[in-house]
Amino acid sequence: MQGWGTSVQRRRTGTIAVVSALGMTAVLGGCGLTGGPDEVTLKLVAADYGDSKDNSSQKYWDELAKSYEAGHPGVHVDVTVHSWNDVDREVRDMVEAGDAPDMAQIGAYSDYADKGLLYRADDVLSIPVQANFVSQLAGAGQVNGTQYGLPFAASTRVLFYNKTLFDKAGVTPPTSWDDLAKAAEALDDEGVKYPYALPLGPEEAQAETMQWMLSGGGGYTDDLGTYSVDSPQNATTFTWLRDELVGKGLTGPVAPGELDRADAFAAFANGDVGMLNGHPSLMKMAGDKGVKYGMVTTPGADGESKSTLGVSDWMTAFKSNGHQEEIGDFLDYVYSDENVLDFSREYNLLPVTTSASQAMSGSEEDKKLKPFLDELLLSELYPVDKTSWASVSAAVKKQIGQAVAPGGNPEDVLARIQTTASQASSAE
């Protein structure tokens, strides 16, 4: 491959401050690694973003690996893709068995960084590539000021609503919780199966939970970064959900604690749901089924929410196999504008680099993603820099549905999750 980068640009000592690199495009020069007389096989485990065999992420990675190998005859890239339900566990099992992959594209990184298992970003990435990450995402990839998590795919959330159902019920898109409740009741009166879908099931309850916490002025942590799951704001939020939506029979298709995101999205795409929080991939799902949808900023307690949820998945580079140079060279290729944009467009996700984000913002073909792009720099992400986050997230997935169940006690549920958070945090 013409003009590929060498490791000369990489810095192996010290910590660099991540900058937003506005206007910066990664410029890479030099020639590719050949691996010397011995061929090197890089093992990558990745998550599947597709919803069928036709658009499985395995297909994306196989094509990217083939393209990379064509210019690097001494390096082979072996990619295994797992569903999101399995990928984090698969990688954890590999690491515990002493068989860590060279790279893993997964949902968290901090526990591996805490154990000293990961290369730092500046161990493997060229300076232009590392500096090109969107600052909001790069900052979330740091532990104690050092970046270990490399943002790979990003999304923000907005409220999707079914235009046809809203017109039939004579309501307009909500900007506040009161608006949302009134719209849900009007939809219910018109016979809409599920006025609001509230996925607090085990697949991604931590996302819906944080979206609602933020809209109520709360969150998982306070301004100092200390867990505040049981804050008065959060208790008010889940009491409102219990009383104004779930308790009035305005949610579905199943009880919130049993509803996964994928099923909620599918119900919306089938035209059965009036509104729900969604990320960019829902646009294609709904559009393919002919659903006329609109998108608005997440409603808040007293008007549009002042904060929205941002989510990033992570690429990690493990030290155990010692392929630092080859990993770095391959990841520089992964994060080229062409490849970042190809992946983002294939799966309706947001680019994680500034230059690719700018390219998408100015592109006519990507105009539907602009509402999500605009929110990215204002979004708040999970506290993924905390090694305790995995335990907290698991507790949320297991328990938060109980907070909104009829007769549920939000204060008690949030207090139990807070206890888990405090205990896990004290062990960090």
Coordinates of C-alpha atoms in Angstrom, one line a residue:
M1 CA 0.0 0.0 0.0
Q2 CA 1.4 3.3 -1.0
G3 CA 2.5 5.8 1.6
W4 CA 1.9 3.9 4.8
G5 CA 3.3 5.0 8.2
T6 CA 6.2 3.6 10.2
S7 CA 6.6 3.6 13.9
V8 CA 9.0 6.5 13.9
Q9 CA 6.2 8.9 14.7
R10 CA 5.2 6.9 17.8
R11 CA 6.1 8.1 21.3
R12 CA 6.9 5.4 23.9
T13 CA 7.5 7.5 26.9
G14 CA 5.4 10.0 28.8
T15 CA 1.8 10.9 28.5
I16 CA 0.4 13.3 25.9
A17 CA -2.6 15.5 26.3
V18 CA -5.3 14.7 23.8
V19 CA -6.3 17.6 21.7
S20 CA -9.4 18.0 19.6
A21 CA -7.3 18.5 16.5
L22 CA -9.9 20.6 14.8
G23 CA -9.2 20.7 11.1
M24 CA -6.5 18.1 11.4
T25 CA -6.4 15.2 9.0
A26 CA -4.0 12.4 9.8
V27 CA -1.2 12.4 7.3
L28 CA 0.7 9.2 7.1
G29 CA 3.9 8.6 5.2
G30 CA 6.6 6.0 4.8
C31 CA 6.5 2.4 3.8
G32 CA 4.8 -0.7 5.3
L33 CA 6.1 -3.2 7.7
T34 CA 6.9 -6.6 6.2
G35 CA 7.3 -8.5 9.5
G36 CA 10.9 -9.5 8.6
P37 CA 11.7 -13.1 7.8
D38 CA 9.0 -14.4 10.1
E39 CA 5.3 -13.7 9.4
V40 CA 3.2 -12.1 12.1
T41 CA -0.4 -12.9 12.7
L42 CA -2.4 -10.3 14.6
K43 CA -5.5 -11.6 16.4
L44 CA -8.4 -9.2 16.6
V45 CA -11.7 -9.9 18.4
A46 CA -14.5 -7.5 17.5
A47 CA -18.1 -6.9 18.1
D48 CA -20.9 -7.3 15.5
Y49 CA -22.8 -4.2 14.5
G50 CA -24.8 -5.9 11.8
D51 CA -28.3 -7.1 12.0
S52 CA -28.0 -9.9 9.4
K53 CA -25.3 -12.0 7.7
D54 CA -25.3 -9.6 4.8
N55 CA -24.0 -6.7 6.9
S56 CA -22.2 -8.6 9.6
S57 CA -19.1 -6.8 10.9
Q58 CA -17.2 -10.0 10.0
K59 CA -17.6 -9.0 6.3
Y60 CA -16.3 -5.4 7.1
W61 CA -13.2 -6.7 8.9
D62 CA -12.4 -9.4 6.4
E63 CA -12.4 -6.9 3.6
L64 CA -10.3 -4.4 5.6
A65 CA -7.8 -7.1 6.7
K66 CA -7.5 -8.3 3.1
S67 CA -6.8 -4.7 1.9
Y68 CA -4.2 -4.2 4.6
E69 CA -2.5 -7.5 4.0
A70 CA -2.1 -6.7 0.3
G71 CA 0.4 -3.9 1.3
H72 CA 1.9 -5.8 4.2
P73 CA 2.9 -9.3 3.0
G74 CA 4.5 -10.2 6.3
V75 CA 1.5 -9.5 8.4
H76 CA -1.8 -11.5 8.6
V77 CA -4.8 -10.2 10.5
D78 CA -7.1 -12.9 11.9
V79 CA -10.5 -11.4 12.9
T80 CA -13.2 -13.1 15.0
V81 CA -16.5 -11.3 15.4
H82 CA -19.0 -12.0 18.2
S83 CA -22.4 -10.6 19.0
W84 CA -22.6 -7.8 21.6
N85 CA -24.1 -10.3 24.0
D86 CA -21.0 -12.4 23.9
V87 CA -17.9 -10.3 22.9
D88 CA -16.9 -8.9 26.2
R89 CA -17.2 -12.3 27.9
E90 CA -15.3 -14.0 25.1
V91 CA -12.4 -11.5 25.5
R92 CA -12.4 -11.8 29.3
D93 CA -12.3 -15.6 29.0
M94 CA -9.4 -15.4 26.6
V95 CA -7.5 -13.0 28.9
E96 CA -8.1 -15.2 32.0
A97 CA -6.9 -18.2 30.0
G98 CA -3.6 -16.5 29.2
D99 CA -4.6 -16.2 25.5
A100 CA -5.3 -12.5 25.1
P101 CA -5.8 -11.3 21.5
D102 CA -3.5 -8.6 20.1
M103 CA -6.5 -6.3 19.8
A104 CA -10.1 -6.3 21.1
Q105 CA -12.9 -4.0 19.9
I106 CA -15.3 -4.2 22.9
G107 CA -17.4 -2.2 25.3
A108 CA -14.9 -1.4 28.1
Y109 CA -11.2 -1.0 28.7
S110 CA -10.4 0.3 32.2
D111 CA -10.3 -3.1 34.0
Y112 CA -7.6 -4.3 31.5
A113 CA -5.7 -1.0 31.8
D114 CA -5.8 -1.2 35.6
K115 CA -4.1 -4.6 35.4
G116 CA -1.4 -3.3 33.2
L117 CA -2.4 -5.5 30.2
L118 CA -2.8 -2.7 27.6
Y119 CA -0.5 -0.6 25.5
R120 CA -1.1 3.1 25.9
A121 CA -2.4 4.9 22.9
D122 CA 0.9 6.6 22.4
D123 CA 2.7 3.2 22.5
V124 CA 0.9 2.1 19.3
L125 CA -0.7 5.0 17.4
S126 CA 1.1 7.6 15.4
I127 CA 0.9 11.1 16.8
P128 CA -1.4 12.5 14.0
V129 CA -3.9 9.6 14.5
Q130 CA -4.0 9.9 18.2
A131 CA -4.4 13.6 18.1
N132 CA -7.3 13.3 15.6
F133 CA -9.7 11.6 18.0
V134 CA -12.8 13.7 18.9
S135 CA -11.7 15.2 22.2
Q136 CA -14.9 14.2 24.0
L137 CA -14.2 10.6 23.2
A138 CA -10.5 10.6 23.7
G139 CA -10.9 12.1 27.1
A140 CA -13.3 9.3 28.1
G141 CA -10.6 6.8 27.0
Q142 CA -8.1 8.0 29.7
V143 CA -7.3 6.5 33.1
N144 CA -5.5 9.0 35.3
G145 CA -4.7 11.2 32.4
T146 CA -3.3 8.4 30.2
Q147 CA -5.2 7.1 27.2
Y148 CA -5.7 3.4 26.9
G149 CA -9.1 3.2 25.3
L150 CA -9.2 4.0 21.6
P151 CA -12.7 5.2 20.6
F152 CA -13.9 3.0 17.8
A153 CA -17.6 3.8 17.2
A154 CA -19.8 6.5 18.7
S155 CA -23.4 7.4 18.9
T156 CA -25.6 9.9 20.6
R157 CA -29.3 9.6 21.4
V158 CA -32.4 11.5 20.4
L159 CA -36.1 10.9 20.7
F160 CA -37.6 9.2 17.7
Y161 CA -41.3 9.5 17.1
N162 CA -43.7 7.9 14.6
K163 CA -45.0 10.8 12.5
T164 CA -48.1 8.9 11.2
L165 CA -49.2 7.9 14.7
F166 CA -48.5 11.4 16.1
D167 CA -50.6 13.0 13.3
K168 CA -53.4 10.6 13.9
A169 CA -53.4 11.4 17.6
G170 CA -53.2 15.2 16.9
V171 CA -50.0 15.7 19.0
T172 CA -46.7 17.4 18.4
P173 CA -43.2 16.2 19.3
P174 CA -42.6 16.6 23.0
T175 CA -40.0 19.0 24.5
S176 CA -40.7 18.2 28.2
W177 CA -41.7 15.2 30.3
D178 CA -45.2 16.7 30.7
D179 CA -45.4 16.9 26.9
L180 CA -44.2 13.3 26.6
A181 CA -46.8 12.0 29.0
K182 CA -49.6 13.9 27.4
A183 CA -48.5 12.6 23.9
A184 CA -48.3 9.0 25.3
E185 CA -51.9 9.3 26.6
A186 CA -53.2 10.7 23.4
L187 CA -51.5 7.9 21.4
D188 CA -53.0 5.4 23.8
D189 CA -56.5 6.9 23.3
E190 CA -56.0 6.3 19.5
G191 CA -55.2 2.7 20.0
V192 CA -51.5 2.8 19.5
K193 CA -50.1 -0.5 20.9
Y194 CA -47.1 0.9 22.7
P195 CA -47.1 4.7 23.1
Y196 CA -43.6 4.6 24.6
A197 CA -40.9 1.9 24.6
L198 CA -38.7 1.9 27.7
P199 CA -35.9 -0.7 27.3
L200 CA -34.5 -1.3 30.7
G201 CA -33.8 -4.9 30.0
P202 CA -30.3 -6.6 30.3
E203 CA -29.1 -5.7 26.8
E204 CA -28.5 -2.0 27.3
A205 CA -30.4 -0.8 30.4
Q206 CA -27.4 1.3 31.4
A207 CA -27.9 3.5 28.3
E208 CA -31.7 4.2 28.7
T209 CA -31.1 4.7 32.4
M210 CA -28.4 7.3 31.9
Q211 CA -30.5 9.1 29.2
W212 CA -33.3 9.5 31.6
M213 CA -31.0 10.5 34.5
L214 CA -29.5 13.2 32.4
S215 CA -32.9 14.5 31.3
G216 CA -33.8 14.9 35.0
G217 CA -30.7 16.8 35.9
G218 CA -28.9 13.8 37.4
G219 CA -26.5 11.1 36.2
Y220 CA -24.4 8.2 37.4
T221 CA -21.8 10.6 38.9
D222 CA -21.7 14.1 40.3
D223 CA -19.6 17.0 39.1
L224 CA -16.6 15.6 41.0
G225 CA -16.9 12.2 39.4
T226 CA -18.2 10.5 42.5
Y227 CA -21.0 8.0 42.1
S228 CA -24.4 9.6 42.8
V229 CA -26.8 6.9 41.6
D230 CA -29.2 7.5 44.5
S231 CA -29.3 11.3 44.1
P232 CA -32.7 13.0 44.7
Q233 CA -32.8 14.0 41.0
N234 CA -32.5 10.3 39.9
A235 CA -35.1 9.2 42.4
T236 CA -37.5 11.8 41.1
T237 CA -36.8 10.7 37.5
F238 CA -37.6 7.0 38.1
T239 CA -40.6 7.9 40.3
W240 CA -42.0 9.9 37.4
L241 CA -41.4 7.0 35.0
R242 CA -43.1 4.6 37.3
D243 CA -46.1 6.8 37.9
E244 CA -46.6 8.6 34.7
L245 CA -45.7 6.1 32.0
V246 CA -45.4 2.5 33.3
G247 CA -48.1 2.7 35.9
K248 CA -50.6 4.1 33.4
G249 CA -50.0 1.2 30.9
L250 CA -48.3 3.5 28.4
T251 CA -45.1 1.4 27.8
G252 CA -44.4 -1.9 26.0
P253 CA -44.1 -4.3 24.2
V254 CA -43.2 -6.0 27.5
A255 CA -42.3 -4.8 31.0
P256 CA -39.4 -2.3 30.9
G257 CA -37.2 -4.6 32.9
E258 CA -37.7 -7.3 30.3
L259 CA -37.4 -5.2 27.2
D260 CA -34.1 -5.1 25.3
R261 CA -33.1 -2.3 23.0
A262 CA -33.2 -4.6 19.9
D263 CA -36.8 -5.6 20.6
A264 CA -37.8 -2.0 21.2
F265 CA -36.2 -0.9 18.0
A266 CA -37.9 -3.7 16.1
A267 CA -41.3 -2.8 17.5
F268 CA -40.8 0.9 16.4
A269 CA -39.7 -0.3 12.9
N270 CA -42.9 -2.3 12.8
G271 CA -45.0 0.8 13.4
D272 CA -46.2 -0.4 16.9
V273 CA -44.3 2.2 19.0
G274 CA -45.1 5.9 19.2
M275 CA -41.8 7.1 20.5
L276 CA -38.5 6.0 22.1
N277 CA -34.9 7.0 22.6
G278 CA -32.8 5.8 19.7
H279 CA -29.4 6.0 18.1
P280 CA -28.6 6.4 14.4
S281 CA -29.0 2.8 13.4
L282 CA -32.7 3.1 14.1
M283 CA -33.1 5.4 11.1
K284 CA -32.3 2.6 8.6
M285 CA -34.4 0.0 10.4
A286 CA -37.4 2.3 10.5
G287 CA -36.9 3.6 6.9
D288 CA -36.5 0.1 5.5
K289 CA -39.9 -0.8 6.9
G290 CA -41.5 2.4 5.6
V291 CA -42.0 4.1 8.9
K292 CA -42.2 7.9 8.7
Y293 CA -40.3 9.1 11.7
G294 CA -39.1 12.3 13.2
M295 CA -36.3 13.1 15.7
V296 CA -36.1 15.7 18.4
T297 CA -33.8 16.5 21.3
T298 CA -34.5 14.3 24.4
P299 CA -37.3 15.9 26.5
G300 CA -36.3 17.0 29.9
A301 CA -38.1 17.6 33.2
D302 CA -38.7 21.3 32.3
G303 CA -37.9 21.5 28.6
E304 CA -35.3 20.1 26.3
S305 CA -32.7 18.1 28.1
K306 CA -29.6 20.1 28.7
S307 CA -27.4 17.0 28.5
T308 CA -27.6 13.9 26.3
L309 CA -26.0 10.5 26.3
G310 CA -23.0 9.8 24.2
V311 CA -21.7 6.3 23.8
S312 CA -18.4 5.0 22.5
D313 CA -17.1 1.5 22.0
W314 CA -13.4 0.9 22.4
M315 CA -10.5 -0.6 20.6
T316 CA -7.8 -2.0 23.0
A317 CA -4.3 -3.2 22.3
F318 CA -2.9 -6.0 24.5
K319 CA 0.7 -6.3 25.4
S320 CA 0.9 -10.1 25.9
N321 CA 1.9 -11.1 22.4
G322 CA 4.5 -8.3 22.0
H323 CA 3.4 -7.2 18.5
Q324 CA 3.6 -3.5 19.4
E325 CA 4.9 -2.2 16.0
E326 CA 2.5 -4.4 13.9
I327 CA -0.5 -3.5 16.0
G328 CA 0.3 0.2 15.7
D329 CA 0.7 0.1 12.0
F330 CA -2.5 -1.8 11.5
L331 CA -4.5 0.6 13.8
D332 CA -3.2 3.6 12.0
Y333 CA -4.7 2.0 8.9
V334 CA -8.0 1.3 10.7
Y335 CA -8.3 4.9 11.7
S336 CA -7.7 6.4 8.3
D337 CA -10.5 8.6 7.2
E338 CA -11.6 6.2 4.4
N339 CA -12.0 3.3 6.8
V340 CA -13.6 5.3 9.6
L341 CA -16.2 6.7 7.2
D342 CA -16.8 3.4 5.5
F343 CA -17.6 1.8 8.9
S344 CA -19.7 4.7 10.2
R345 CA -21.8 4.8 7.0
E346 CA -22.2 1.0 6.9
Y347 CA -23.7 0.9 10.4
N348 CA -25.1 4.5 10.8
L349 CA -22.7 5.4 13.5
L350 CA -20.7 8.5 14.2
P351 CA -17.0 8.9 13.3
V352 CA -14.6 9.0 16.2
T353 CA -12.0 11.2 14.5
T354 CA -12.3 14.9 14.0
S355 CA -11.4 14.9 10.3
A356 CA -13.9 12.1 9.5
S357 CA -16.6 13.9 11.5
Q358 CA -16.0 17.1 9.5
A359 CA -16.2 15.2 6.3
M360 CA -19.5 13.7 7.3
S361 CA -20.9 17.0 8.6
G362 CA -20.4 18.5 5.1
S363 CA -21.6 15.6 3.1
E364 CA -25.0 15.5 1.6
E365 CA -25.3 11.7 1.8
D366 CA -24.8 11.9 5.6
K367 CA -27.2 14.8 6.4
K368 CA -29.5 12.5 8.4
L369 CA -26.7 12.0 10.9
K370 CA -26.2 15.7 11.5
P371 CA -28.5 15.9 14.5
F372 CA -26.4 13.2 16.2
L373 CA -23.1 14.7 15.2
D374 CA -24.2 18.1 16.6
E375 CA -24.9 16.5 20.0
L376 CA -21.6 14.5 20.2
L377 CA -19.5 17.3 21.6
L378 CA -22.1 18.2 24.2
S379 CA -22.8 14.7 25.3
E380 CA -21.9 12.9 28.5
L381 CA -20.4 9.4 28.4
Y382 CA -20.5 6.5 30.9
P383 CA -17.8 6.7 33.6
V384 CA -15.8 4.1 31.6
D385 CA -12.5 5.3 33.1
K386 CA -13.5 3.8 36.4
T387 CA -12.7 0.1 36.8
S388 CA -15.8 -0.1 38.9
W389 CA -18.0 0.8 36.0
A390 CA -18.4 -2.8 34.9
S391 CA -19.9 -3.8 38.2
V392 CA -22.1 -0.7 38.3
S393 CA -23.4 -1.3 34.8
A394 CA -24.1 -5.0 35.6
A395 CA -26.1 -3.9 38.7
V396 CA -28.1 -1.4 36.6
K397 CA -28.9 -4.1 34.0
K398 CA -30.1 -6.5 36.7
Q399 CA -32.0 -4.2 38.9
I400 CA -33.2 -0.9 37.4
G401 CA -36.3 -2.4 35.8
Q402 CA -37.6 -2.9 39.4
A403 CA -37.5 0.8 40.0
V404 CA -40.3 1.5 37.5
A405 CA -42.4 -1.6 38.0
P406 CA -45.9 -1.1 39.5
G407 CA -45.4 -0.9 43.3
G408 CA -41.6 -0.6 42.8
N409 CA -39.5 1.6 45.1
P410 CA -37.1 3.8 43.1
E411 CA -35.3 5.0 46.2
D412 CA -34.6 1.5 47.4
V413 CA -33.4 0.2 44.0
L414 CA -31.1 3.2 43.4
A415 CA -29.7 2.8 46.9
R416 CA -28.8 -0.8 46.2
I417 CA -27.1 0.1 43.0
Q418 CA -25.3 3.0 44.8
T419 CA -24.0 0.5 47.4
T420 CA -22.6 -1.7 44.6
A421 CA -21.0 1.5 43.1
S422 CA -19.5 2.6 46.4
Q423 CA -18.1 -0.8 47.2
A424 CA -16.6 -1.3 43.7
S425 CA -15.2 2.3 43.8
S426 CA -13.5 1.8 47.1
A427 CA -11.7 -1.2 45.7
E428 CA -10.2 0.8 42.8

